[in-house]
């Protein structure tokens, strides 16, 4: 607003008469565009960057640093994995402990937050402080779910090799 006030005052009588109305129209269009984006991207509207930010946000900026996507990530794991106990490791500085309190108590009891990657069934990352692509890490992890804002990935869940080995179907034995 301070910039708008300074611009308004700078557009004095030396400028054409349409300069101030043009400033108002351009300001309104910019605010309307931002508001529309925020409505469209709800509930992740806090991860807003204007067009000047370019692409590949996560390589240059912290995105979901509040961890708002974590609740959805935990709920997605719970919806798609019926195991009584699920080990989850955070692959970034995302606050999973706080998000876990937002999950229903019965489901919360199924999630165990582990401190080491080898113990995990799933890895959740919002890329804060760590831009690792765990599917490309060579450890056998696979992409399980992503939250995107437009073309930008703000959170990923990876299914670990440990989890995949545990769910492998038993091969029936054949006797001659």
Short mmCIF file of C-alpha atoms in Angstrom, two decimals, residues 68-168:
data_model
loop_
_atom_site.label_atom_id
_atom_site.label_comp_id
_atom_site.label_asym_id
_atom_site.label_seq_id
_atom_site.Cartn_x
_atom_site.Cartn_y
_atom_site.Cartn_z
CA UNK A 68 -0.03 -27.18 5.70
CA UNK A 69 0.21 -30.03 3.19
CA UNK A 70 1.36 -32.47 5.87
CA UNK A 71 -2.11 -33.20 7.19
CA UNK A 72 -3.31 -34.12 3.71
CA UNK A 73 -0.19 -36.26 3.22
CA UNK A 74 -0.80 -38.18 6.44
CA UNK A 75 -4.49 -38.63 5.61
CA UNK A 76 -3.60 -39.89 2.12
CA UNK A 77 -1.24 -42.50 3.57
CA UNK A 78 -3.90 -43.60 6.07
CA UNK A 79 -6.55 -43.85 3.32
CA UNK A 80 -4.34 -46.00 1.08
CA UNK A 81 -2.52 -48.19 3.58
CA UNK A 82 -4.57 -50.40 5.87
CA UNK A 83 -1.62 -51.48 8.01
CA UNK A 84 -2.18 -51.23 11.76
CA UNK A 85 1.19 -49.48 12.16
CA UNK A 86 2.75 -47.17 9.58
CA UNK A 87 6.25 -45.74 9.97
CA UNK A 88 6.70 -42.25 8.51
CA UNK A 89 9.95 -40.32 8.23
CA UNK A 90 10.26 -36.67 7.31
CA UNK A 91 12.66 -36.12 4.45
CA UNK A 92 12.86 -32.38 5.10
CA UNK A 93 12.39 -29.93 7.95
CA UNK A 94 8.62 -30.23 7.72
CA UNK A 95 6.79 -30.27 11.10
CA UNK A 96 5.08 -33.69 11.00
CA UNK A 97 4.57 -33.90 14.76
CA UNK A 98 2.29 -30.85 14.71
CA UNK A 99 0.36 -32.14 11.69
CA UNK A 100 -0.13 -35.52 13.32
CA UNK A 101 -2.27 -33.85 16.01
CA UNK A 102 -4.73 -32.77 13.28
CA UNK A 103 -5.45 -36.37 12.28
CA UNK A 104 -8.31 -38.31 13.89
CA UNK A 105 -7.15 -39.98 17.15
CA UNK A 106 -7.81 -43.53 15.90
CA UNK A 107 -5.77 -42.88 12.78
CA UNK A 108 -3.10 -41.00 14.72
CA UNK A 109 -2.39 -44.16 16.71
CA UNK A 110 -1.48 -45.97 13.45
CA UNK A 111 1.24 -43.45 12.50
CA UNK A 112 4.69 -43.80 14.03
CA UNK A 113 7.11 -40.97 13.29
CA UNK A 114 10.54 -42.55 12.98
CA UNK A 115 13.91 -40.80 13.21
CA UNK A 116 15.76 -42.81 10.57
CA UNK A 117 15.00 -43.35 6.89
CA UNK A 118 15.69 -47.14 6.92
CA UNK A 119 12.87 -47.64 9.46
CA UNK A 120 10.29 -45.79 7.34
CA UNK A 121 7.46 -47.14 5.22
CA UNK A 122 6.85 -43.65 3.79
CA UNK A 123 8.89 -40.48 3.42
CA UNK A 124 7.12 -37.12 3.44
CA UNK A 125 8.99 -34.08 2.17
CA UNK A 126 8.02 -30.51 1.45
CA UNK A 127 11.59 -29.91 0.21
CA UNK A 128 12.35 -27.40 2.95
CA UNK A 129 16.09 -27.67 3.49
CA UNK A 130 16.33 -30.82 1.35
CA UNK A 131 15.46 -31.06 -2.34
CA UNK A 132 16.12 -34.82 -2.59
CA UNK A 133 14.08 -36.79 -5.10
CA UNK A 134 13.83 -40.01 -3.12
CA UNK A 135 12.54 -41.97 -6.12
CA UNK A 136 15.82 -41.21 -7.91
CA UNK A 137 18.00 -41.88 -4.85
CA UNK A 138 18.83 -45.44 -5.91
CA UNK A 139 17.35 -46.90 -2.72
CA UNK A 140 14.29 -48.43 -4.37
CA UNK A 141 11.78 -45.82 -3.17
CA UNK A 142 8.85 -44.93 -5.41
CA UNK A 143 6.72 -41.83 -5.73
CA UNK A 144 3.40 -42.40 -3.96
CA UNK A 145 1.63 -39.00 -3.97
CA UNK A 146 2.29 -35.34 -4.67
CA UNK A 147 0.61 -32.05 -3.90
CA UNK A 148 1.00 -29.53 -6.69
CA UNK A 149 0.27 -25.85 -7.03
CA UNK A 150 -0.10 -25.36 -10.76
CA UNK A 151 3.01 -26.97 -12.23
CA UNK A 152 5.00 -26.78 -9.00
CA UNK A 153 5.38 -29.68 -6.57
CA UNK A 154 5.13 -28.50 -2.96
CA UNK A 155 5.02 -31.88 -1.19
CA UNK A 156 5.80 -35.48 -2.08
CA UNK A 157 5.25 -38.83 -0.41
CA UNK A 158 7.59 -41.67 -1.30
CA UNK A 159 6.90 -45.29 -0.55
CA UNK A 160 10.10 -46.88 0.70
CA UNK A 161 11.59 -50.14 -0.48
CA UNK A 162 10.99 -51.50 3.04
CA UNK A 163 7.27 -50.88 2.65
CA UNK A 164 7.16 -52.41 -0.81
CA UNK A 165 8.95 -55.56 0.37
CA UNK A 166 6.53 -55.97 3.27
CA UNK A 167 3.49 -55.93 0.98
CA UNK A 168 4.87 -58.27 -1.69
#
